[in-house]
Structure formats: C-alpha cells, structure tokens
Short mmCIF file of C-alpha atoms and ligand atoms in Angstrom, two decimals:
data_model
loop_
_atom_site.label_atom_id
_atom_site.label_comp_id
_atom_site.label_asym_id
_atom_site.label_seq_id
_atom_site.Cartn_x
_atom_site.Cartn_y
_atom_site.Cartn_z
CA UNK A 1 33.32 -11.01 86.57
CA UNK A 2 30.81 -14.21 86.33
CA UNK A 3 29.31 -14.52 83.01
CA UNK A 4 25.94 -13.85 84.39
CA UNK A 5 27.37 -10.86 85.54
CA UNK A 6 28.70 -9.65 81.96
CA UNK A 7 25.03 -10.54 80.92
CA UNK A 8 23.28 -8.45 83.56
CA UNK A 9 26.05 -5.22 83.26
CA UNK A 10 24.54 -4.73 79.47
CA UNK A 11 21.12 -4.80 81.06
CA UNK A 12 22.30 -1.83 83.68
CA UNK A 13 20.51 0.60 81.03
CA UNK A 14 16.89 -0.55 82.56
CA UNK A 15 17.82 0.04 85.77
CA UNK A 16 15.88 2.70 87.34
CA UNK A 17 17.37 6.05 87.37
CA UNK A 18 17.12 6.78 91.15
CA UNK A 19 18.61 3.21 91.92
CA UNK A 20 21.61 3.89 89.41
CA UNK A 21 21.80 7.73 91.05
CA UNK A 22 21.95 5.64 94.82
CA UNK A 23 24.71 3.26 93.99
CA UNK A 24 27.13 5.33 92.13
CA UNK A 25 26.63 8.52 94.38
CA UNK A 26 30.87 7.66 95.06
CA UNK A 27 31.85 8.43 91.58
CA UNK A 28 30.53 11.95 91.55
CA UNK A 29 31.03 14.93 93.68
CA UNK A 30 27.22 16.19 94.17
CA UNK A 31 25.25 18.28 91.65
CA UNK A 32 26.81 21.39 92.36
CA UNK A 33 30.28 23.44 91.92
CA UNK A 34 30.48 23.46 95.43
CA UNK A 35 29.97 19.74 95.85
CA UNK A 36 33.36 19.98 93.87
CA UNK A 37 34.95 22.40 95.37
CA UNK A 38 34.30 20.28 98.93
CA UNK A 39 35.21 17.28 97.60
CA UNK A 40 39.10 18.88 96.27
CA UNK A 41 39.48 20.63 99.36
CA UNK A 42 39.49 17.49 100.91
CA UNK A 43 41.71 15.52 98.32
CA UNK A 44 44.41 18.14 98.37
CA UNK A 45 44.59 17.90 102.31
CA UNK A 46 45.67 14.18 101.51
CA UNK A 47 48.53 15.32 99.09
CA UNK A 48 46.50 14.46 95.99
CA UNK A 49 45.76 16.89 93.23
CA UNK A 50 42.59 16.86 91.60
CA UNK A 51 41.00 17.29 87.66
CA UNK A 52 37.44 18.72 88.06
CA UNK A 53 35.17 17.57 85.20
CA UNK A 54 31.59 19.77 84.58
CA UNK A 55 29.30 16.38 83.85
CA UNK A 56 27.18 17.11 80.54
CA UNK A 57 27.93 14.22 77.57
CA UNK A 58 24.27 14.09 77.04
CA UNK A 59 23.90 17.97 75.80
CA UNK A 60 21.93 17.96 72.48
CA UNK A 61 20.93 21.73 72.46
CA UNK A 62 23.82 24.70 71.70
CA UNK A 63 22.27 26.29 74.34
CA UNK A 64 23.74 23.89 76.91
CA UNK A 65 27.34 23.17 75.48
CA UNK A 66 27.81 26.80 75.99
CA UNK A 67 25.80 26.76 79.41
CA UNK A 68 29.01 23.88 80.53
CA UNK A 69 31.67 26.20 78.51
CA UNK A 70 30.77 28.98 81.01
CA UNK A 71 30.02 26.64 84.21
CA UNK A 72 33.90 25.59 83.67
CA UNK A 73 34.79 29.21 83.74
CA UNK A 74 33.11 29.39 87.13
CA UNK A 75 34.81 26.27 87.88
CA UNK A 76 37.89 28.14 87.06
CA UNK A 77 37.10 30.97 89.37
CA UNK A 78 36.59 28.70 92.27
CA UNK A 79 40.27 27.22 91.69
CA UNK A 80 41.05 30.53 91.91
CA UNK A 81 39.62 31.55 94.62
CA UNK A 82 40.27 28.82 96.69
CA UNK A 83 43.53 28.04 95.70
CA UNK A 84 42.54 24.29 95.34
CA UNK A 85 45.53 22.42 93.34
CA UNK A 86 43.25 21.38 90.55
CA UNK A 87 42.81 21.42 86.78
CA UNK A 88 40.04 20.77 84.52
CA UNK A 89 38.76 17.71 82.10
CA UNK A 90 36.39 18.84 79.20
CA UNK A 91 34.72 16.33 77.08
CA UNK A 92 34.17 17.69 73.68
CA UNK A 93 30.37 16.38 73.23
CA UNK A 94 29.79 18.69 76.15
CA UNK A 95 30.58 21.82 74.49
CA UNK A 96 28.46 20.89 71.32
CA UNK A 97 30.69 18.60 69.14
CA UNK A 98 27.51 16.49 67.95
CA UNK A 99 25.93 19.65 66.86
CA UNK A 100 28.82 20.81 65.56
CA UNK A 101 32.97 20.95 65.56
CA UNK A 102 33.24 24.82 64.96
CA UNK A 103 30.81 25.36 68.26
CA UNK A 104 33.05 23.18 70.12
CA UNK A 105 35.86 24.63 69.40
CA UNK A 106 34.97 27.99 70.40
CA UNK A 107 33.82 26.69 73.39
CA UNK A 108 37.13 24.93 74.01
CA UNK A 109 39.07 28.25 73.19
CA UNK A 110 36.94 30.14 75.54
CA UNK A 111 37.42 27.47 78.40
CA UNK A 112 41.07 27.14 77.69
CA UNK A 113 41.27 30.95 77.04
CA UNK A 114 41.59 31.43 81.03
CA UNK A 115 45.08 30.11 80.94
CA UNK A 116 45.23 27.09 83.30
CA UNK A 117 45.64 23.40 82.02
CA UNK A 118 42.81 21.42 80.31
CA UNK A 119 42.41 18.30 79.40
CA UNK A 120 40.48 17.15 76.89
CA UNK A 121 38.99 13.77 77.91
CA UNK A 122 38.77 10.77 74.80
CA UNK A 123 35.02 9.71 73.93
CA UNK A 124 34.03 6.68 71.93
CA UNK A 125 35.47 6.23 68.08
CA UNK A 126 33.23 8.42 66.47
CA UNK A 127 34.91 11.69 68.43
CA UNK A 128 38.72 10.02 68.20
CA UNK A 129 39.34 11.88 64.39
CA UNK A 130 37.53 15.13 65.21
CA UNK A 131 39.11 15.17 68.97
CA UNK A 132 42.95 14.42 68.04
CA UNK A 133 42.73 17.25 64.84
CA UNK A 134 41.43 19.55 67.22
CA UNK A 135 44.13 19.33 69.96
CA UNK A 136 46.44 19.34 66.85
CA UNK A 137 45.00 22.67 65.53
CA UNK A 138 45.00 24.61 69.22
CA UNK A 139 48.77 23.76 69.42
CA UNK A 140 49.81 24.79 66.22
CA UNK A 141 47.74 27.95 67.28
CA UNK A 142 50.33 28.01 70.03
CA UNK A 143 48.27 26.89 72.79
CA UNK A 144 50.39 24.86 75.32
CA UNK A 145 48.14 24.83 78.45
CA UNK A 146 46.09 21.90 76.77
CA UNK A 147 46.33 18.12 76.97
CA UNK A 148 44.78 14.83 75.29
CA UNK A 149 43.92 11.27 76.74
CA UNK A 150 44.94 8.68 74.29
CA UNK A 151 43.38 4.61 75.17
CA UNK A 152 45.39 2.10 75.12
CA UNK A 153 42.56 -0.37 74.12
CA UNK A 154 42.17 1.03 70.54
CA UNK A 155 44.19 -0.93 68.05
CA UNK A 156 45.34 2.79 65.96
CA UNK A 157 47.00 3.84 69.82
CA UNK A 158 50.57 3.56 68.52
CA UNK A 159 49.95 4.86 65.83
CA UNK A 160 48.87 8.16 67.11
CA UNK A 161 51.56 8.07 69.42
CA UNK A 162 54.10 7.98 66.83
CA UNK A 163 51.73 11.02 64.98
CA UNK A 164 51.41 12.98 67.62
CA UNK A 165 54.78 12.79 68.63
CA UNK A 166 56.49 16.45 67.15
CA UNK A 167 54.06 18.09 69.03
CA UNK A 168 55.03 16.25 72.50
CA UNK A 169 51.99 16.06 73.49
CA UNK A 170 50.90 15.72 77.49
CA UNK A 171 48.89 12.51 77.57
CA UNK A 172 46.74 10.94 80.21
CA UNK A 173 46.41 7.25 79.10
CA UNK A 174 44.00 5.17 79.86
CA UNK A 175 42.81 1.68 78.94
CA UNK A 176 39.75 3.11 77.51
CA UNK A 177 36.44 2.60 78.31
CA UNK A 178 33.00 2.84 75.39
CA UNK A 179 32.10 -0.17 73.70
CA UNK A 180 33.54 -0.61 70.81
CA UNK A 181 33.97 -3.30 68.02
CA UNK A 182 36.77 -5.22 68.19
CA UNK A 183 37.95 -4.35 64.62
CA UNK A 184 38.89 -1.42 66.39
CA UNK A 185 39.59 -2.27 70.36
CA UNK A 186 41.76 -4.93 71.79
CA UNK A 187 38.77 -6.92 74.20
CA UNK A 188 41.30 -9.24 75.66
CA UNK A 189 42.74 -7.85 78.97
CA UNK A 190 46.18 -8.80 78.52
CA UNK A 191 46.47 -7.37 75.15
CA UNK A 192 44.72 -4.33 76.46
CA UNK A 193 47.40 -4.20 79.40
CA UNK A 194 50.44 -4.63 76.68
CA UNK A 195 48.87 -2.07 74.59
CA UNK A 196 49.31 -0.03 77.35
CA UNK A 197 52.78 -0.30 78.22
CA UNK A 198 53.62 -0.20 74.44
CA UNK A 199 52.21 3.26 74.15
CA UNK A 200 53.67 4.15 77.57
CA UNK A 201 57.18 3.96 76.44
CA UNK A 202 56.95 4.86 73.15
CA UNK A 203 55.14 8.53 74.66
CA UNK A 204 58.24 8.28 77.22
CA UNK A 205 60.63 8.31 74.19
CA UNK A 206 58.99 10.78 72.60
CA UNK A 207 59.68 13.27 75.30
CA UNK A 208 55.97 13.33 76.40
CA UNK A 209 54.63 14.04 79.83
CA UNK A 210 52.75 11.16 80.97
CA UNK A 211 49.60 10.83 83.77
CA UNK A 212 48.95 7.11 84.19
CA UNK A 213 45.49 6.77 85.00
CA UNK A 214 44.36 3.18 86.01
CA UNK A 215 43.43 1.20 89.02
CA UNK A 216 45.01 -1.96 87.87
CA UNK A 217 47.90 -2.60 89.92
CA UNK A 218 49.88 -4.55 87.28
CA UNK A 219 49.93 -0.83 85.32
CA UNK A 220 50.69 1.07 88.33
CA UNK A 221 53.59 -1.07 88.97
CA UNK A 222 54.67 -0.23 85.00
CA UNK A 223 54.14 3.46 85.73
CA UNK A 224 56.33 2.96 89.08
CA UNK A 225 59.39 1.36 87.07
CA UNK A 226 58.96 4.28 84.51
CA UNK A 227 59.84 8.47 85.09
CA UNK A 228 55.90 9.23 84.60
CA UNK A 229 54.60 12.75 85.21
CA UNK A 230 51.94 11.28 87.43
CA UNK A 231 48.98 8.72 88.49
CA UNK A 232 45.69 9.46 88.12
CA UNK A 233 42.71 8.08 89.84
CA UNK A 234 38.92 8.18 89.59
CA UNK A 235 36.78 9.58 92.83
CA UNK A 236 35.70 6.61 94.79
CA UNK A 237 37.90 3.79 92.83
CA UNK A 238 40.65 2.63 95.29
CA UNK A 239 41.13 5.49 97.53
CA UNK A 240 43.86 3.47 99.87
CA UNK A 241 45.97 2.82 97.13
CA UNK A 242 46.13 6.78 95.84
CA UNK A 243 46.84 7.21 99.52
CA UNK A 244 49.48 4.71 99.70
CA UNK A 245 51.07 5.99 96.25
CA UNK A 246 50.87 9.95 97.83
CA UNK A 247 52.55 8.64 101.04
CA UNK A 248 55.34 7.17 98.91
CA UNK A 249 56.13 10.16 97.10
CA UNK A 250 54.03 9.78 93.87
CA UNK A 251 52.33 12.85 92.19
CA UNK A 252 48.55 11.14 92.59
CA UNK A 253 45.28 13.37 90.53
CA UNK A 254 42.14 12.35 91.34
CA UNK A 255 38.83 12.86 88.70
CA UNK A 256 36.24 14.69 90.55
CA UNK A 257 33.19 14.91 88.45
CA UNK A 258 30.18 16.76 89.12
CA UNK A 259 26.63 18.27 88.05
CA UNK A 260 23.02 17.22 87.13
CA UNK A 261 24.43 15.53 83.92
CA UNK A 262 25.38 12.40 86.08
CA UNK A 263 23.94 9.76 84.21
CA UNK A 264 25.94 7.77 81.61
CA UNK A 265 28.99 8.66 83.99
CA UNK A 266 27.44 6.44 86.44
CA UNK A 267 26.75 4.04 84.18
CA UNK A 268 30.09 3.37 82.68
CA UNK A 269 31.45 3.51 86.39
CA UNK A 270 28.66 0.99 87.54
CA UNK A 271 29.82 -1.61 84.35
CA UNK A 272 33.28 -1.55 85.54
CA UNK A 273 32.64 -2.44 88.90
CA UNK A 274 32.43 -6.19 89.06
CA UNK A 275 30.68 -6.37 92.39
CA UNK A 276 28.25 -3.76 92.11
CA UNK A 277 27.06 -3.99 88.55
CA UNK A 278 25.56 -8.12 89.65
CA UNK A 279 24.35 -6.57 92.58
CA UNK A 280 22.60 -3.76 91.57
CA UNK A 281 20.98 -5.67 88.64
CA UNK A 282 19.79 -8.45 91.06
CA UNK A 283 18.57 -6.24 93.05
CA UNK A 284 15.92 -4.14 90.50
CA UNK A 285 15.56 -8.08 88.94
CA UNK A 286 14.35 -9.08 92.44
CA UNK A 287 11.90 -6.16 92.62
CA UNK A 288 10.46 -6.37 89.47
CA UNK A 289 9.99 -9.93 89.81
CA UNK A 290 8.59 -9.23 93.36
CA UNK A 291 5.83 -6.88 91.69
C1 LIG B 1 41.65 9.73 85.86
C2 LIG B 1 41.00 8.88 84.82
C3 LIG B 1 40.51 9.48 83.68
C4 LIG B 1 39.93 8.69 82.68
N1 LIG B 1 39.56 9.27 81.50
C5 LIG B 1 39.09 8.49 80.49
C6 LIG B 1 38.83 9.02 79.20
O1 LIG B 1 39.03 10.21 78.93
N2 LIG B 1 38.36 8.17 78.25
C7 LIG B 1 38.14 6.85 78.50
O2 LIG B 1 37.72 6.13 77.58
N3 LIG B 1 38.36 6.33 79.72
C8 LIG B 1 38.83 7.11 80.71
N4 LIG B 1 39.10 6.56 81.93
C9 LIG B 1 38.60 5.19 82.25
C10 LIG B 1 39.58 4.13 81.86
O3 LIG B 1 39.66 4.05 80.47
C11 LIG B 1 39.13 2.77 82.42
O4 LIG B 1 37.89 2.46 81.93
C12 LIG B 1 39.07 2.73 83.93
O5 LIG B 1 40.14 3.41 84.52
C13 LIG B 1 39.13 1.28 84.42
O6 LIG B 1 40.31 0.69 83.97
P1 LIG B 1 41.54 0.34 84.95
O7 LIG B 1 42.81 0.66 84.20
O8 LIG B 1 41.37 1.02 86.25
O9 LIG B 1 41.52 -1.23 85.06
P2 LIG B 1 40.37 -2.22 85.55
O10 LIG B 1 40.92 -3.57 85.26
O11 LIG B 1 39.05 -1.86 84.98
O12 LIG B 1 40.30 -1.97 87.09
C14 LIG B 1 41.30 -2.43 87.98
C15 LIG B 1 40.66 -2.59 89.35
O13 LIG B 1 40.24 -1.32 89.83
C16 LIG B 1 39.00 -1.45 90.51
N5 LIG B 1 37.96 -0.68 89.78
C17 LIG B 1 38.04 -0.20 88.52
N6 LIG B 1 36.93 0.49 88.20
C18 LIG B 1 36.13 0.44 89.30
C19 LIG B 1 34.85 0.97 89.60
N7 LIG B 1 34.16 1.72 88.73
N8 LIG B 1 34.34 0.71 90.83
C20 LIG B 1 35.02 -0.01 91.74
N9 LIG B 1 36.24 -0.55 91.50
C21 LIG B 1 36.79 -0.33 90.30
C22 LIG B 1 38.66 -2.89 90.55
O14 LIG B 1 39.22 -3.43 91.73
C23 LIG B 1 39.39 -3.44 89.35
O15 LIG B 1 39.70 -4.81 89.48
C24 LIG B 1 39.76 7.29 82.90
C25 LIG B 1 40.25 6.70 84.06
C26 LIG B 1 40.88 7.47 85.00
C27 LIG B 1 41.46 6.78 86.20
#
C-alpha cells in the first residue's frame, strides 16, 4: 500500500454510506438469514465449511443485543434445518457488553445454550480483559461447545497463550485487526507474522485445537507445515486459494457475515484491501471535487 493510500484508508470514514455498502457488498452475505443460508449452501458444495456471524457491533440499546441473541437462535434453526455444515461467530458488543457484561453473558449462555459450537470473535483492547474472563468463566461452568480468537498482533498474545493453556482452549488466531497503539500491538508486519507463528506453536504444545485464519500465504504455508485443526477464510478474500487448500485435503471455514448491521464490517474489510480502499477514496474525492 502507497503512502497516499495509508492516508486516504483513515479518511474511508467520510465516505458515503451507499458507496461503502456498493464496494464491499463481497464481504457480506445480504441483509437477511437467508442471504446466509444461500451463501453456505453454496460454500459447503465446494468442500468448505462455514462460521455464520449475525452483523450488529454497533448495538447501543439492550433491546437489540437481545434482538441478535435470538436472531442467532434462528440462525441456529436454519443449520438445523438445512443441515448446512456451519457454526456460529458472536461478537460480545453485539449481545450488550458496552451496556453491560452480566447482559452479555446471558445472552452468550442463551446462544450457546443450543448446544452447537460458538465462537466468540476478539474486538479491540478495551473488550480483550472482559472477553478472555468470560470464556474462562463458561468453561469452568463446564461449557465445552465454546471457542475464543486470540491476535497475534497484540504484544500480551503469548502471554495468554501460556494462561489459557489448562483450559486447552480452541483458538482461531488471527493477526488482528482494530487500531490500536503500539504500546500494545506489534505495527510492523514481520513482527506481526512472527508473533503469529510464536503463538501458533506454543497453542500446538499446549494441546489446543487450532483454526488458522489468514490470507497471507507466508502463514498458510506455517499452518501447512503444522497439524492445525483448520484454515479459515473471510467471504470474498481469496476464494481460489480456499479452493485450492479444499482440493488438497485441508479442512477450509469460511466467515459468512450477514444483516443490516453491515457497516464498520465493511469498513475494516475496505482498509485492508490495498486496491480498493485508494480506489474507492479517489473515487468519492473525485466527486466531491467535481461538485
Ligand atoms: C475467519 C476470520 C476471522 C477473523 N476474526 C477476527 C477477529 O475475531 N478479530 C480480529 O481482530 N480480526 C479477525 N480477523 C481479521 C484478521 O485479524 C485480519 O485482519 C485479516 O485476516 C487480514 O489479515 P491476513 O492475515 O489475511 O493478512 P493480510 O496481510 O492483511 O492479507 C494477506 C493478503 O490477503 C488479501 N486480503 C486480505 N484482506 C483483504 C480484503 N479485505 N480484501 C481483499 N483482499 C484482502 C490481500 O491479497 C493481502 O495481501 C479474522 C480473519 C479471518 C480470516
């Protein structure tokens, strides 16, 4: 990415809404469960799995974190139903943890209640405490059918590896994506990437099962000289290569978000993509200028 480009992703939140809704309509399913459901029906006919995420970070009312705790148990009924080979990914500021971390986690218990797996997706710093005691708390409850997503671009990483370790915990890991200060995040790539692998074996040793979820080929080539549970991919971020990894054997899970909470989604999506961040940016530029 130019640096012009870096400069014009952090203006990406002036964008218009409808032109940020056009360009990252690939990331997300559709408004609707059975935008989802379409979109798995599909990805399990190509071998991949999928983890279906109910969009809805930007809930401020209790009202609506328990409105997404009871759209995943529709979302549930649909796996069902269907038979689609899918999971679920919660984010905890979706079923109220900003309004408050006893509302949440009755919303989690409900949503996990139904027995299949969920995994609870990692936010920005200000969630990590609340997020990691909470998974801690369900499993000393006894409640196994729950996992966590650790990033490898926060500097504590190993750390709660090594803490988390007597509970052998299943772990997607990630790079990590919210903007944080670099106090707490690694912001060089490289350091990021051997972050990564660190925390990769050191989960291995630990007994832990392991999705790798990244697009970067140097850390799928780590997760392909490692016994990893699985890859994971986002919808509409190198499809060919989940293909490619499927065809060769690999357990592959795509992230199929959807609903009418699309919004800072698509804008974290849209600031990773070097190409279409500039592009998009230019383009509103060009038409303001042009009015
Ligand atoms: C299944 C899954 C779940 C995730 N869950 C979380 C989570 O809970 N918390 C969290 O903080 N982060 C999460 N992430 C995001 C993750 O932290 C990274 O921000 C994201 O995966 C990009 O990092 P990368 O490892 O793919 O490497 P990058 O270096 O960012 O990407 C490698 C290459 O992939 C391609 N690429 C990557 N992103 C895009 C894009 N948006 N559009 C087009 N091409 C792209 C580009 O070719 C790029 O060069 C998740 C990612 C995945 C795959």
């Amino acid at each position: 990415m130019t640096l012009l480009d870096r400069a014009i992703v952090r203006l990406l939140p002036a964008v218009p809404k409808p032109v940020v809704q056009l360009f990252s309509s690939r990331y997300i399913a559709g408004p609707t469960l059975a935008d989802a459901v379409g979109v798995v029906v599909r990805l399990n006919a190509e071998g991949k799995m999928a983890t279906i995420d109910v969009l809805g970070e930007e809930i401020v009312r209790e009202h609506d974190a328990r409105a997404i705790a009871q759209a995943y148990l529709d979302v549930f009924a649909e796996i069902e139903r269907r038979r689609l080979d899918s999971n679920v990914s919660v984010k905890l500021t979706a079923l109220g943890l900003n309004l408050s971390y006893e509302l949440c986690k009755e919303n989690l218990r409900e949503v996990i209640a139904q027995g299949k797996f969920v995994r609870i997706d990692m936010e920005d710093t200000s969630t990590t405490d609340d997020t990691l005691r909470l998974y801690r708390e369900l499993r000393e409850d006894g409640i196994d059918n729950v996992g966590i997503v650790l990033q490898a671009y926060l500097r504590r990483t190993l750390d709660d590896v090594h803490q988390l370790a007597d509970l052998q915990p299943n772990v997607r890991l990630c790079k990590g994506i919210y903007v944080e200060p670099p106090s707490l995040a690694f912001t060089d790539d490289g350091e990021v990437r051997a972050n990564f692998v660190r925390s990769l074996d050191a989960l291995l040793e630990a007994g832990s099962y392991v999705a790798v979820a990244t697009h970067d080929e140097y850390l799928i080539q780590q997760g392909l000289q490692r016994e990893i549970g699985e890859f994971q991919m986002l919808l509409g971020v190198r499809e060919q290569r989940g293909t490619e990894l499927v065809a060769a054997g690999h357990r592959l899970r795509v992230y199929v978000p959807f609903g009418e909470h699309w919004y800072a989604y698509s804008l974290r999506r849209l600031q990773e993509n070097p190409a279409m961040a500039g592009t998009i940016a230019r383009a509103t530029v060009g038409r303001l200028v042009g009015k």
